[in-house]
Short mmCIF file of C-alpha atoms and ligand atoms in Angstrom, two decimals:
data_model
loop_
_atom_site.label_atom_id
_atom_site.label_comp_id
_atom_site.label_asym_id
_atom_site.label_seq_id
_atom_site.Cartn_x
_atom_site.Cartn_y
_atom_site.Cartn_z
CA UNK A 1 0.97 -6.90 35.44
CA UNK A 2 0.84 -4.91 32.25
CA UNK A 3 2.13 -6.72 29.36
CA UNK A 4 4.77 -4.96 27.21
CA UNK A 5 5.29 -5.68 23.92
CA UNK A 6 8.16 -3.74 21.46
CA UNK A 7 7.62 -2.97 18.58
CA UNK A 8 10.97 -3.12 15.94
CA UNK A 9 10.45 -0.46 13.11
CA UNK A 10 7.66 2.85 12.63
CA UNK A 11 6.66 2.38 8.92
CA UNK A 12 3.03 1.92 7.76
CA UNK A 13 2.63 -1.30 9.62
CA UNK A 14 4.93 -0.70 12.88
CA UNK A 15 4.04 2.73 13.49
CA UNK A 16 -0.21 2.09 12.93
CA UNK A 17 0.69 -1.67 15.28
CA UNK A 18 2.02 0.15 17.85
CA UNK A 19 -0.41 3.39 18.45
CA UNK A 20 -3.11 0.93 17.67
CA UNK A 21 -1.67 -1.90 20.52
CA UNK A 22 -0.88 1.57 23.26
CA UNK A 23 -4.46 2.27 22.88
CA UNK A 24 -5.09 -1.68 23.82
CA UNK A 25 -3.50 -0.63 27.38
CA UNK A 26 -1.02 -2.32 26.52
CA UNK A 27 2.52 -0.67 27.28
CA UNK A 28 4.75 -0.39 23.60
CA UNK A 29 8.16 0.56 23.17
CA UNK A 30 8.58 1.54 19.07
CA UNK A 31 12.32 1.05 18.20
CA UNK A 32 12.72 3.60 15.09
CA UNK A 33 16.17 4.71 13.97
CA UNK A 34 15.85 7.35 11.60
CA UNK A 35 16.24 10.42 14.21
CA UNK A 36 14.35 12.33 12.20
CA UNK A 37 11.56 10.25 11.96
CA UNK A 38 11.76 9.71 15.80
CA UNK A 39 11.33 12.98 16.70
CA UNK A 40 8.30 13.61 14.68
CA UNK A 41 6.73 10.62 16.23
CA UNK A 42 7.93 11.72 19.54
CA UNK A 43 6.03 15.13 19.25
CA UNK A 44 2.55 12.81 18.88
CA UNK A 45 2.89 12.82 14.84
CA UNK A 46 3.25 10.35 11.78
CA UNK A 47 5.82 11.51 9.55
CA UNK A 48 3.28 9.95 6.69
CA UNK A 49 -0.19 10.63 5.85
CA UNK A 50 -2.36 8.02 7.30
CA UNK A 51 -5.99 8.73 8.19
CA UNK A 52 -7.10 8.55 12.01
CA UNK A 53 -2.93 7.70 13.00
CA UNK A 54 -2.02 11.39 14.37
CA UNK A 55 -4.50 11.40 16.85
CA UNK A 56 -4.09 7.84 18.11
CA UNK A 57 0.13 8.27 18.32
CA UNK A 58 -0.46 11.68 20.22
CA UNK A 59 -3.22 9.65 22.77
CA UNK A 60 -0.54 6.84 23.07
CA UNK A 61 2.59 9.68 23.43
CA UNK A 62 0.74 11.82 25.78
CA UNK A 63 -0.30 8.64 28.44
CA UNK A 64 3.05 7.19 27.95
CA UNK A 65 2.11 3.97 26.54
CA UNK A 66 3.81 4.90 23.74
CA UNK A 67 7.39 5.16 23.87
CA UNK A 68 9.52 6.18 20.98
CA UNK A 69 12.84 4.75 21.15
CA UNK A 70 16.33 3.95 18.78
CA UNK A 71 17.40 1.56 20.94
CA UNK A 72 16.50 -2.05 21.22
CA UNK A 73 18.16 -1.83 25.01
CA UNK A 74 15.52 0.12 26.10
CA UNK A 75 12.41 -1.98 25.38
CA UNK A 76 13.05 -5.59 24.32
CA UNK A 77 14.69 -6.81 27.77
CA UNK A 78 11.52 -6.15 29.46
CA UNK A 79 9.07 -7.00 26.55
CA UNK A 80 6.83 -9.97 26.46
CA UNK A 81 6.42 -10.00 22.65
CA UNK A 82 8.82 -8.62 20.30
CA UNK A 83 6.91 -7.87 16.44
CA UNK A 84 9.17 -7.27 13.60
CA UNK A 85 8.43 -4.93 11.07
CA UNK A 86 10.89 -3.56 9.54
CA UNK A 87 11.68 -2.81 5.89
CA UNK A 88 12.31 -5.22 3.12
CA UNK A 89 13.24 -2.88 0.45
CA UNK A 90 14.01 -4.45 -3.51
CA UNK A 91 16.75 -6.18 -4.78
CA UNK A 92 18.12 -5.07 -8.05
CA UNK A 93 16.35 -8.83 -9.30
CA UNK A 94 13.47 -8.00 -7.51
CA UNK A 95 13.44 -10.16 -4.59
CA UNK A 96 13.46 -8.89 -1.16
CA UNK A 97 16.56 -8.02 1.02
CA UNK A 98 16.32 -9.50 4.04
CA UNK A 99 19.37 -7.43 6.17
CA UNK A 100 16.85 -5.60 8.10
CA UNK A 101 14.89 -9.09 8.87
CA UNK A 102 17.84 -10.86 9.38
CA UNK A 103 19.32 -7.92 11.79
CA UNK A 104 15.94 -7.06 13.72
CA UNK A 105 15.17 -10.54 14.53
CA UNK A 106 19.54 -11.28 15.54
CA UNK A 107 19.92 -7.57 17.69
CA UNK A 108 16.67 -8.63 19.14
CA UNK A 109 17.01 -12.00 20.18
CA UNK A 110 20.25 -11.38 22.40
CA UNK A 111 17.73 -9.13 24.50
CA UNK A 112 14.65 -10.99 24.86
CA UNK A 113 14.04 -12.76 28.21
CA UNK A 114 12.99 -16.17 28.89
CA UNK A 115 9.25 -17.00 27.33
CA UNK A 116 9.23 -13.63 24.99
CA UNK A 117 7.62 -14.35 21.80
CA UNK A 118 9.28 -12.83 18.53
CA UNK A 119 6.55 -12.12 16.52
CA UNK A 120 7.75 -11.66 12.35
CA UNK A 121 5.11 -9.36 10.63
CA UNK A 122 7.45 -8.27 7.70
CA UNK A 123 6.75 -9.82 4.88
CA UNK A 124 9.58 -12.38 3.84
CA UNK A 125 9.23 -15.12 1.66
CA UNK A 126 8.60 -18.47 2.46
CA UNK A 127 10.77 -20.44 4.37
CA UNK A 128 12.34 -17.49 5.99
CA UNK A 129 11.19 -17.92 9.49
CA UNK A 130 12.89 -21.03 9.72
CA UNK A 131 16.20 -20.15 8.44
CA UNK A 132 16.21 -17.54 11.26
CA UNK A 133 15.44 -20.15 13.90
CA UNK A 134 17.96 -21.84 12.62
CA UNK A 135 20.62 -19.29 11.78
CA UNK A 136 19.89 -17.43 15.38
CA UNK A 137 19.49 -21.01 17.48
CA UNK A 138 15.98 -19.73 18.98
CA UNK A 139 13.62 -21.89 20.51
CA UNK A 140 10.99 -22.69 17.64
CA UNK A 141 7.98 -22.24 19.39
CA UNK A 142 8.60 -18.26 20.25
CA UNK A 143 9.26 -17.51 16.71
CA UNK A 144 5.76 -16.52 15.28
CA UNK A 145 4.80 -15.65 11.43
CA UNK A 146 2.15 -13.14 11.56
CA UNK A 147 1.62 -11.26 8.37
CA UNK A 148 -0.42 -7.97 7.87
CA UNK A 149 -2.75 -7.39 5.49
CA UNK A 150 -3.55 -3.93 6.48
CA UNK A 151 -3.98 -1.34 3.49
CA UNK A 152 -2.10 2.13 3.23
CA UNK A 153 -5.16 4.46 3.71
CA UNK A 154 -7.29 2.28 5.93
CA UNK A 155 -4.58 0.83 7.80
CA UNK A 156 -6.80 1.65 11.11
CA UNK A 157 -10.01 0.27 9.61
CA UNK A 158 -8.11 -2.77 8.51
CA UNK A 159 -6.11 -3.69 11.50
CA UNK A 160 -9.29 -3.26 13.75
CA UNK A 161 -12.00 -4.57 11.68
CA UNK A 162 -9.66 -7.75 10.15
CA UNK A 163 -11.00 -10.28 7.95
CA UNK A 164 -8.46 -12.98 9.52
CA UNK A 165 -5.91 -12.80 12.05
CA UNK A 166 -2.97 -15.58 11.07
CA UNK A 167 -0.54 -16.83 13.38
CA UNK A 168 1.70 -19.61 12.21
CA UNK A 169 4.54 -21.28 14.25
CA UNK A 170 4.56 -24.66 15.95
CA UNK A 171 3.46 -23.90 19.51
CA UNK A 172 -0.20 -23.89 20.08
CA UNK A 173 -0.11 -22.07 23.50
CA UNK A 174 2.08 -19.37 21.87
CA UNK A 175 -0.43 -18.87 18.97
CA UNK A 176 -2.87 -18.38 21.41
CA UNK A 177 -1.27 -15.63 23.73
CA UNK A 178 -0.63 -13.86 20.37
CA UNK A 179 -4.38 -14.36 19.06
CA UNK A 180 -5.07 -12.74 22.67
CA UNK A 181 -3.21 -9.43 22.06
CA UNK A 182 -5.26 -8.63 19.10
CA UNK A 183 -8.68 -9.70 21.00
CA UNK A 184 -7.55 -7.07 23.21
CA UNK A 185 -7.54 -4.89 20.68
CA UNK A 186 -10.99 -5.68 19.63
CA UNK A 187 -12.34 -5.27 22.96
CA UNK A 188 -11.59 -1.17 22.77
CA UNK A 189 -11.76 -1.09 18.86
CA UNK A 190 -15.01 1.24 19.18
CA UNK A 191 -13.35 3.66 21.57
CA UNK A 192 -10.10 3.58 19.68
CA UNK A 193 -12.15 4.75 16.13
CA UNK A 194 -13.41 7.29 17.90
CA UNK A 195 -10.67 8.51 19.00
CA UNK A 196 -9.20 8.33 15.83
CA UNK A 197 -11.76 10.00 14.10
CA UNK A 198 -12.59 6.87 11.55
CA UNK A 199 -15.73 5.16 10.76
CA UNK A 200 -16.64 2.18 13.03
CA UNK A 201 -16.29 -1.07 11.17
CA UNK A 202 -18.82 -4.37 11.26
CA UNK A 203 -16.64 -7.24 10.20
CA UNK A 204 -16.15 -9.80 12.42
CA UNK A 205 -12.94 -11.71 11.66
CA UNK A 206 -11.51 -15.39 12.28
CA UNK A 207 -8.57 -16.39 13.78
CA UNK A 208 -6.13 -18.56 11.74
CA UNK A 209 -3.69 -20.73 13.42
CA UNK A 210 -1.13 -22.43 11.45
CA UNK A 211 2.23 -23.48 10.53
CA UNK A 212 5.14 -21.07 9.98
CA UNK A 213 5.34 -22.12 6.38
CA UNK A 214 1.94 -22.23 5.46
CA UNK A 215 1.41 -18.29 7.42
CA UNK A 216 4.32 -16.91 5.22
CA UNK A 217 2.89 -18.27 2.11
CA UNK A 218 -0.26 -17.36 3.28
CA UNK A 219 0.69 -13.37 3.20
CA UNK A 220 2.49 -13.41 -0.48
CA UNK A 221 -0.18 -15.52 -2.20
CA UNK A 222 -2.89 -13.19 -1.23
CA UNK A 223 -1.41 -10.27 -2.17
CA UNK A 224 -0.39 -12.13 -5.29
CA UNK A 225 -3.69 -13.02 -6.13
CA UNK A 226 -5.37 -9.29 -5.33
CA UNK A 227 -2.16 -8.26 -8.45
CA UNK A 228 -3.57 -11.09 -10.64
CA UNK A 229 -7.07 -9.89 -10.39
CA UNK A 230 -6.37 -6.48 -11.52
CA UNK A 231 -3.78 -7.70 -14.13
CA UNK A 232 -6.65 -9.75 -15.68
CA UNK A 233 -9.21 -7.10 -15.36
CA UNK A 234 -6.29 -5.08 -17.01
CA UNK A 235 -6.14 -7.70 -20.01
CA UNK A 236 -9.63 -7.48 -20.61
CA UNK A 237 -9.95 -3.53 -20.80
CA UNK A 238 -7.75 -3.82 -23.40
CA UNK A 239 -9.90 -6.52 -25.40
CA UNK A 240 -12.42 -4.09 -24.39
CA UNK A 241 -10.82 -1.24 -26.21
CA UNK A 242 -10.43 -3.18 -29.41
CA UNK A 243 -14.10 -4.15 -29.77
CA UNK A 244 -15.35 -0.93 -28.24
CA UNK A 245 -16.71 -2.70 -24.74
CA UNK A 246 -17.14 -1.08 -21.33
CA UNK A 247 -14.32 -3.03 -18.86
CA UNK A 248 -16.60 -1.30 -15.73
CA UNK A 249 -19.54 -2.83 -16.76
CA UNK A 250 -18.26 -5.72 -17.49
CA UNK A 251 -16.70 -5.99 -14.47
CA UNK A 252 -19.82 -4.78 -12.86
CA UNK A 253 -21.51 -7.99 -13.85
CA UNK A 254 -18.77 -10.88 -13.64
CA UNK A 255 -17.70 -9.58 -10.38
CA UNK A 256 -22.45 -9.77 -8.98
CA UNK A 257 -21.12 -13.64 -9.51
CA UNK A 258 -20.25 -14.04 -5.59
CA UNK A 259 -17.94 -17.03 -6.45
CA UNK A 260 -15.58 -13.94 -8.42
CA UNK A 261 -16.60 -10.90 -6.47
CA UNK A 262 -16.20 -7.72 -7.72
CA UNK A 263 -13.19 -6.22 -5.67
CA UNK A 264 -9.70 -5.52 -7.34
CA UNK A 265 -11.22 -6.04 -11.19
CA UNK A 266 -10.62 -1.91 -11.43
CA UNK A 267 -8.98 -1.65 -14.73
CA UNK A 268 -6.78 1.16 -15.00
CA UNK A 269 -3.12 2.17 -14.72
CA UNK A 270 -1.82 -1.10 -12.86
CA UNK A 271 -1.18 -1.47 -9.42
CA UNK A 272 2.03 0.20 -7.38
CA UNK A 273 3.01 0.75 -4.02
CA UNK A 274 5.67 -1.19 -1.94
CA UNK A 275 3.77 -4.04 -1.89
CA UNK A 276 1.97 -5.96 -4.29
CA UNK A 277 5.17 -5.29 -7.19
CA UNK A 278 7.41 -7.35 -4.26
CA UNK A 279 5.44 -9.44 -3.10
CA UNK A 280 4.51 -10.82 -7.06
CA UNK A 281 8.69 -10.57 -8.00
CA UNK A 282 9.13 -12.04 -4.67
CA UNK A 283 6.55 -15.43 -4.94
CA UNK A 284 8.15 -15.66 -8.40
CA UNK A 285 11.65 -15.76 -7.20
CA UNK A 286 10.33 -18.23 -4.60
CA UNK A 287 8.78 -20.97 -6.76
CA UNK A 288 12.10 -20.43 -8.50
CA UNK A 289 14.34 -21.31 -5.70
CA UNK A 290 12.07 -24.34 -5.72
CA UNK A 291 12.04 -25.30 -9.39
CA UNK A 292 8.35 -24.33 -9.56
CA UNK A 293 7.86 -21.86 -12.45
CA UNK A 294 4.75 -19.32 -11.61
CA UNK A 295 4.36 -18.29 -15.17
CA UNK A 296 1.35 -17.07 -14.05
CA UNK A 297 2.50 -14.20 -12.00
CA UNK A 298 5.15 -13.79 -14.24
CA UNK A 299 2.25 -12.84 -16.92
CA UNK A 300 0.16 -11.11 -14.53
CA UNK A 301 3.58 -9.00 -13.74
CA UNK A 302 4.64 -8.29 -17.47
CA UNK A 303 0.85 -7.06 -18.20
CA UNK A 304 0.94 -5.05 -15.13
CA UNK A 305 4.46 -3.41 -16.56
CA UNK A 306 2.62 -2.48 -19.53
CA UNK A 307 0.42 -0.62 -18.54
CA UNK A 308 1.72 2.96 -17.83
CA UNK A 309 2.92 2.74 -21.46
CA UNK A 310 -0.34 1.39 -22.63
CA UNK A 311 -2.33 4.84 -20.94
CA UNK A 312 0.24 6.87 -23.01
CA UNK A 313 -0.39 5.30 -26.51
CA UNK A 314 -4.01 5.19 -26.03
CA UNK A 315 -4.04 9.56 -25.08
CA UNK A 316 -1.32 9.67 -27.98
CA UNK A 317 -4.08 8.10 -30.49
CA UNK A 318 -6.83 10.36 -29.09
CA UNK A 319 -4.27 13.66 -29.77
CA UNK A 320 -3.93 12.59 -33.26
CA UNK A 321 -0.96 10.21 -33.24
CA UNK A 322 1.99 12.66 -32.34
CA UNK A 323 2.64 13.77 -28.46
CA UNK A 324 5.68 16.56 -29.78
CA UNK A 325 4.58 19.80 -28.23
CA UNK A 326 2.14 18.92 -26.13
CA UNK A 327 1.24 20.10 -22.61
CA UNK A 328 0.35 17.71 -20.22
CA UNK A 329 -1.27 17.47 -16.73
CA UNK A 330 -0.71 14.38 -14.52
CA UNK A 331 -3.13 14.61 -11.76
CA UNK A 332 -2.57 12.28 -8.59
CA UNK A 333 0.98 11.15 -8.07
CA UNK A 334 0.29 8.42 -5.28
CA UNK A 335 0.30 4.87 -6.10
CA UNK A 336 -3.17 5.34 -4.50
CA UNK A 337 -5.87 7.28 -2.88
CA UNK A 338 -5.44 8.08 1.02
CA UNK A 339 -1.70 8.01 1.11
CA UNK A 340 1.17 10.16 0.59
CA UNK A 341 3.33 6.84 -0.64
CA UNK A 342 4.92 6.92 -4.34
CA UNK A 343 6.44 3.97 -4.46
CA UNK A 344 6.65 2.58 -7.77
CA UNK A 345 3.52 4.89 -8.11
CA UNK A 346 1.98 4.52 -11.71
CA UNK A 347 1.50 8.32 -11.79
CA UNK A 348 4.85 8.72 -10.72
CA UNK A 349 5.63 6.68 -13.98
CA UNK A 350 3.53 7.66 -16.32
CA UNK A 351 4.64 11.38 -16.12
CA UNK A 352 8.21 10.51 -16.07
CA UNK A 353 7.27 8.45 -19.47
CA UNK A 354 5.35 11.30 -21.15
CA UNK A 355 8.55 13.36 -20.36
CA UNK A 356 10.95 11.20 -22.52
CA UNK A 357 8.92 12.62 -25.48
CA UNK A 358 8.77 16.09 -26.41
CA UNK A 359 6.45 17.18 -24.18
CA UNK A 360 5.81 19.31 -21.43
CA UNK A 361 4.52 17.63 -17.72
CA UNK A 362 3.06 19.34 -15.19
CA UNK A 363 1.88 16.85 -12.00
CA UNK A 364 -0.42 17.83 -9.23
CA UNK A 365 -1.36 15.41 -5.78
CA UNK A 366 -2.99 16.17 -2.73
CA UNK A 367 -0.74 14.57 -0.53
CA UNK A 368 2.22 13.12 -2.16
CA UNK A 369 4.15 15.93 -3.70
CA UNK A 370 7.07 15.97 -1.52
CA UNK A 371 7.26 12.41 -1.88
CA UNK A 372 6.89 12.53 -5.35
CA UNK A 373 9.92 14.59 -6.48
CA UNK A 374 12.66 12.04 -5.47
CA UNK A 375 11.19 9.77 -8.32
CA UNK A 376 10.30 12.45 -10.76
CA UNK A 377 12.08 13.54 -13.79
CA UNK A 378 13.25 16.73 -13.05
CA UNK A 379 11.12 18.47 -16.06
CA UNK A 380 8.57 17.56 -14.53
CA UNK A 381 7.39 20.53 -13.14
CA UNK A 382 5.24 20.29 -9.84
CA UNK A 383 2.23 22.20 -9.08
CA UNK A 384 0.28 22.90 -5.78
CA UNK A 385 -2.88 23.43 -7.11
CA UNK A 386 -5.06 21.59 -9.72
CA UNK A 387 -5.87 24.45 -11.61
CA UNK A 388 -2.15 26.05 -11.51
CA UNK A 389 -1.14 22.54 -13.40
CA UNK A 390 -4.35 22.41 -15.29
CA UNK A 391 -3.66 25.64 -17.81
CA UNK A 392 -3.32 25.87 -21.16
CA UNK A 393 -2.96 21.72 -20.87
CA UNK A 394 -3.63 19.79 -24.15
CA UNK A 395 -4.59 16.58 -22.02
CA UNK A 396 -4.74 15.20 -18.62
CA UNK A 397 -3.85 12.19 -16.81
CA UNK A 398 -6.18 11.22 -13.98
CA UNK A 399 -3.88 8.90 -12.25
CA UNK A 400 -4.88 8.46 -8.87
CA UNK A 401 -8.63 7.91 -7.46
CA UNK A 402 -8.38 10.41 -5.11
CA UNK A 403 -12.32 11.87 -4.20
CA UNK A 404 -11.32 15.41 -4.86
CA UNK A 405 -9.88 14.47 -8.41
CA UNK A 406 -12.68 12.02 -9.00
CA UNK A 407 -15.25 14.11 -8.08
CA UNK A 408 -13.93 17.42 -9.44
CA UNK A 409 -16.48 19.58 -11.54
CA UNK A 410 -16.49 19.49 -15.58
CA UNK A 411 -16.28 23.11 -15.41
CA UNK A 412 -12.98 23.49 -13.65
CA UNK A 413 -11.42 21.34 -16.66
CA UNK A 414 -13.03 23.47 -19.44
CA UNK A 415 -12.13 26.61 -17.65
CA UNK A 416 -8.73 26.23 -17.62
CA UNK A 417 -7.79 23.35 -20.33
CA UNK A 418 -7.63 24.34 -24.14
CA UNK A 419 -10.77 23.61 -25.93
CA UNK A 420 -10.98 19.86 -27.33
CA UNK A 421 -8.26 18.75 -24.55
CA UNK A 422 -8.36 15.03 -23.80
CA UNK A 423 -9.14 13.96 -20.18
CA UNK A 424 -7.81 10.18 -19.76
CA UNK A 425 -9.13 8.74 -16.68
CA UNK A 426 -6.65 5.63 -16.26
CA UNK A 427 -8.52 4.84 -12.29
CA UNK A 428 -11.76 4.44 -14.58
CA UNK A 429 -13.42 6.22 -11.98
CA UNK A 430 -14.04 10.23 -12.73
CA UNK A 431 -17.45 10.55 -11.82
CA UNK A 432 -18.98 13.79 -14.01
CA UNK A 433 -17.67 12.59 -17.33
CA UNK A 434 -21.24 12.91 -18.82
CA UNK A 435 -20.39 16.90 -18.09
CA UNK A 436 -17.03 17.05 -19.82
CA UNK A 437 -18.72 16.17 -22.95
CA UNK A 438 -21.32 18.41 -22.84
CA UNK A 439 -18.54 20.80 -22.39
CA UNK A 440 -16.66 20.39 -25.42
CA UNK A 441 -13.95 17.87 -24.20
CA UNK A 442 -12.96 14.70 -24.92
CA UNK A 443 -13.33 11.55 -22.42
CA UNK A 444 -11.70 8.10 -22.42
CA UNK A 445 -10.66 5.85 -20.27
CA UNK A 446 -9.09 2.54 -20.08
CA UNK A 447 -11.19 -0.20 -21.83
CA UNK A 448 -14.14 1.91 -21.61
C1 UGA B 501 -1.91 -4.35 -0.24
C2 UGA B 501 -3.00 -5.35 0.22
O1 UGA B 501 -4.26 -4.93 -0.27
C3 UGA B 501 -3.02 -5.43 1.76
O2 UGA B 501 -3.97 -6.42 2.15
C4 UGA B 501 -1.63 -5.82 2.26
O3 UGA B 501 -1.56 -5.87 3.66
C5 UGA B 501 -0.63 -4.79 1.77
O4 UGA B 501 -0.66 -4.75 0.33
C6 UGA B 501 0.75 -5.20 2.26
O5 UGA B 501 1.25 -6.23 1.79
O6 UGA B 501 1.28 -4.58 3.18
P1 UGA B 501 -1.75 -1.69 -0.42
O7 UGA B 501 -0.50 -1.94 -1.19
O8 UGA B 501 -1.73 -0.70 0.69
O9 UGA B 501 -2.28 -3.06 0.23
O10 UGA B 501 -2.85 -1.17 -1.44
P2 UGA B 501 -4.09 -1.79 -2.26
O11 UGA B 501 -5.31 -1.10 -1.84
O12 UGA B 501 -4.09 -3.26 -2.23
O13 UGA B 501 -3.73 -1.29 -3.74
C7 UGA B 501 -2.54 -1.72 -4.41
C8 UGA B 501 -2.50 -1.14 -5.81
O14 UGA B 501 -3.47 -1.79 -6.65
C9 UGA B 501 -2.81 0.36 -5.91
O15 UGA B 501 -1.92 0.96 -6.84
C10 UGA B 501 -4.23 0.41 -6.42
O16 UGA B 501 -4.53 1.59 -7.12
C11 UGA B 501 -4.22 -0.80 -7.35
N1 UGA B 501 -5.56 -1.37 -7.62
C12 UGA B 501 -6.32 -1.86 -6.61
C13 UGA B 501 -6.03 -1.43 -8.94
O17 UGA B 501 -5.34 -1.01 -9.89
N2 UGA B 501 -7.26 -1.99 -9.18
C14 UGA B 501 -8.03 -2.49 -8.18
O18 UGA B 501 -9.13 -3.00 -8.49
C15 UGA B 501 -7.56 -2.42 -6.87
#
């Protein structure tokens, strides 16, 4: 018999879990509410960018092992496993609210029949899995912790080519007939890239079993670490700065010492996105509810807060000490490359900053534009080419790494900026710099 799992929410994770699981062979209702949203999905799309998803949802949509729904009637009463992931947007004090959670897992749990597992891959802080057993009277076993790691942009890559899989809950047998849905998944991962259109991976992950606790903790503290690494890298790029050091270089050889490795020490801008800006005010509020004080995070969060600001004063040096008058270009809106997401995007941030002083923004993405204009002041004015928002520009702001901004030719700068413009690369990773000088304009970047 073919097992059927539901799905509860279509955002980054629930919309790339489900395609992802329908291409298993596995049959997957996907309970989405938003109508509009729904419909999109329905007609084999993603209503966000997300390399390699469109073609897998409109596979999955057009064998009908996909099946878009806004009702939990519809899917859970026949489902076997049940995951959870649906939004935990902010709190004004930065930890998570937990209604969606808290509804998902109660709406869902009057449906499920005998021996369904509820599988929780939102994040939520610790100790939230068992208040729910608790609060809802479940059976403990069948409630399952499962947290994603995958990344916005490679959320394909990431789910099929994992590093670990971690189920925590207090039922072995359980743990293991989750563990087996996603060794289903590896069993058609080659077909399903190809499908998809992405590279084929060559990791071969573990499989974590573990307690509830220890999996929700698990989730947070990685991601918490990842935001201390760059917060740290960001700390030294400033030292950097101030003795006239190269932070990439640097980085370049503490990171060849395999006990530090190299990834997340990009200094830049900070880190955004809706998850690593939670997840650090969310372990913070944790240890507080526990009298632990994570001072650590809290510094790694304050440095991280800094530095929009930080990539403003250092182009306001270069232009002489006064911003009044100038015109500006923010390229790459973001909080990334490979995504159209702007949540608490440091382009996003750093162009509504430059507009507070008398000067004149004009921001240019490849992909997030229309998400971009909810957050941004309205002066700032949007442009849908590089070169449009390029012109007559006194500086620029390379904010996001995408490949097309990073790899863009020195000319196409000195054609259209004023002679002697600045180009601040806060990713650190602009790639024909060497050019730009040659051309007359100035280069910096952040601790470089
Ligand atoms: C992050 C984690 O990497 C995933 O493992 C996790 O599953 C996900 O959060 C989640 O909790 O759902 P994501 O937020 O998609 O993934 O993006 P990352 O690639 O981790 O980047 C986060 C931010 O850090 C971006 O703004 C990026 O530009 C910035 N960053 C990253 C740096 O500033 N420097 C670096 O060296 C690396």
């Amino acid at each position: 018999m073919t097992t059927t799992i539901t799905v509860l929410g279509a955002g980054y994770v629930g919309l790339s879990t489900a395609a992802l699981l329908a291409q298993a062979g596995f049959k997957v209702y996907l309970v989405e509410p938003n109508p509009s949203r729904l419909d999109t999905i329905k007609q084999g799309r993603s209503f966000f960018f997300e390399a390699g998803l469109d073609p897998i949802i409109k596979l999955g949509i057009d064998s009908g092992n996909l099946l878009p729904t806004d009702s939990y009637n519809i899917g859970v009463p026949e489902s076997d496993f049940v995951f959870s992931c649906v939004g935990t947007p902010d709190n004004p004090d930065g930890s998570s609210n937990l209604a969606y959670v808290y509804d998902a897992a109660k709406s869902a749990a009057k449906l499920m029949k005998p021996g369904a597992v509820f599988i929780q891959k939102s994040t939520v802080p610790v100790g939230t899995g068992k208040k729910i057993i608790e609060k809802l009277g479940l059976e403990a076993g069948s409630y399952i912790s499962n947290p994603e790691f995958l990344r916005e942009g490679t959320a394909l890559q990431d789910t099929l080519w994992f590093d670990r899989i971690v189920c925590g809950g207090s039922d072995e047998s359980v743990l293991t007939r989750v563990a087996e849905l996603y060794k289903a998944l590896e069993a058609h991962r080659d077909t399903i890239a190809t499908a998809a259109g992405i590279e084929i991976g060559s990791i071969n992950g573990s499989y974590i079993a573990t307690d509830l606790n220890s999996a929700e903790l698990i989730k947070v503290t990685a991601n918490a670490f990842l935001a201390l690494k760059i917060s740290f890298a960001n700390s030294i790029a400033k030292l950097s700065d101030a003795v006239d050091a190269d932070i990439n270089g640097i980085m370049d050889a503490v990171g060849a010492d395999k006990r530090i490795g190299r990834a997340f020490l990009n200094a830049g801008r900070g880190y955004g996105g809706g998850c690593f800006p939670k997840d650090v005010s969310g372990l913070i509020s944790s240890g507080l509810e526990h009298g632990i004080d994570l001072e650590i995070m809290q510094a790694a969060q304050q440095v991280n807060e800094s530095m929009p600001s930080y990539v403003i004063e250092k182009l306001k040096h270069q232009l002489g000490g006064n911003l009044s008058g100038k015109k500006i270009a923010v390229l790459g809106l973001a909080f990334k490359k490979g995504t159209s997401d702007t949540r608490k995007s440091p382009g996003v941030k750093i162009a509504n900053l430059l507009n507070t002083f008398d000067v004149e923004v004009l921001a240019y993405d490849p992909q997030a534009l229309e998400e971009a204009k909810q957050d941004l002041r309205r002066n700032v004015l949007l442009c849908t080419s590089i070169e449009e928002a390029l012109v007559d520009c006194d500086a620029v702001v390379l904010a996001t790494d995408w490949d097309e901004l990073m790899s863009l030719p020195a000319q196409i700068f000195a054609n259209h900026l004023n002679s002697g413009a600045v180009v601040i690369d806060a990713v650190n990773a602009y790639r024909n710099h060497i050019d730009l000088k040659n051309l007359g304009l100035d280069y910096i970047g952040i601790g470089r």
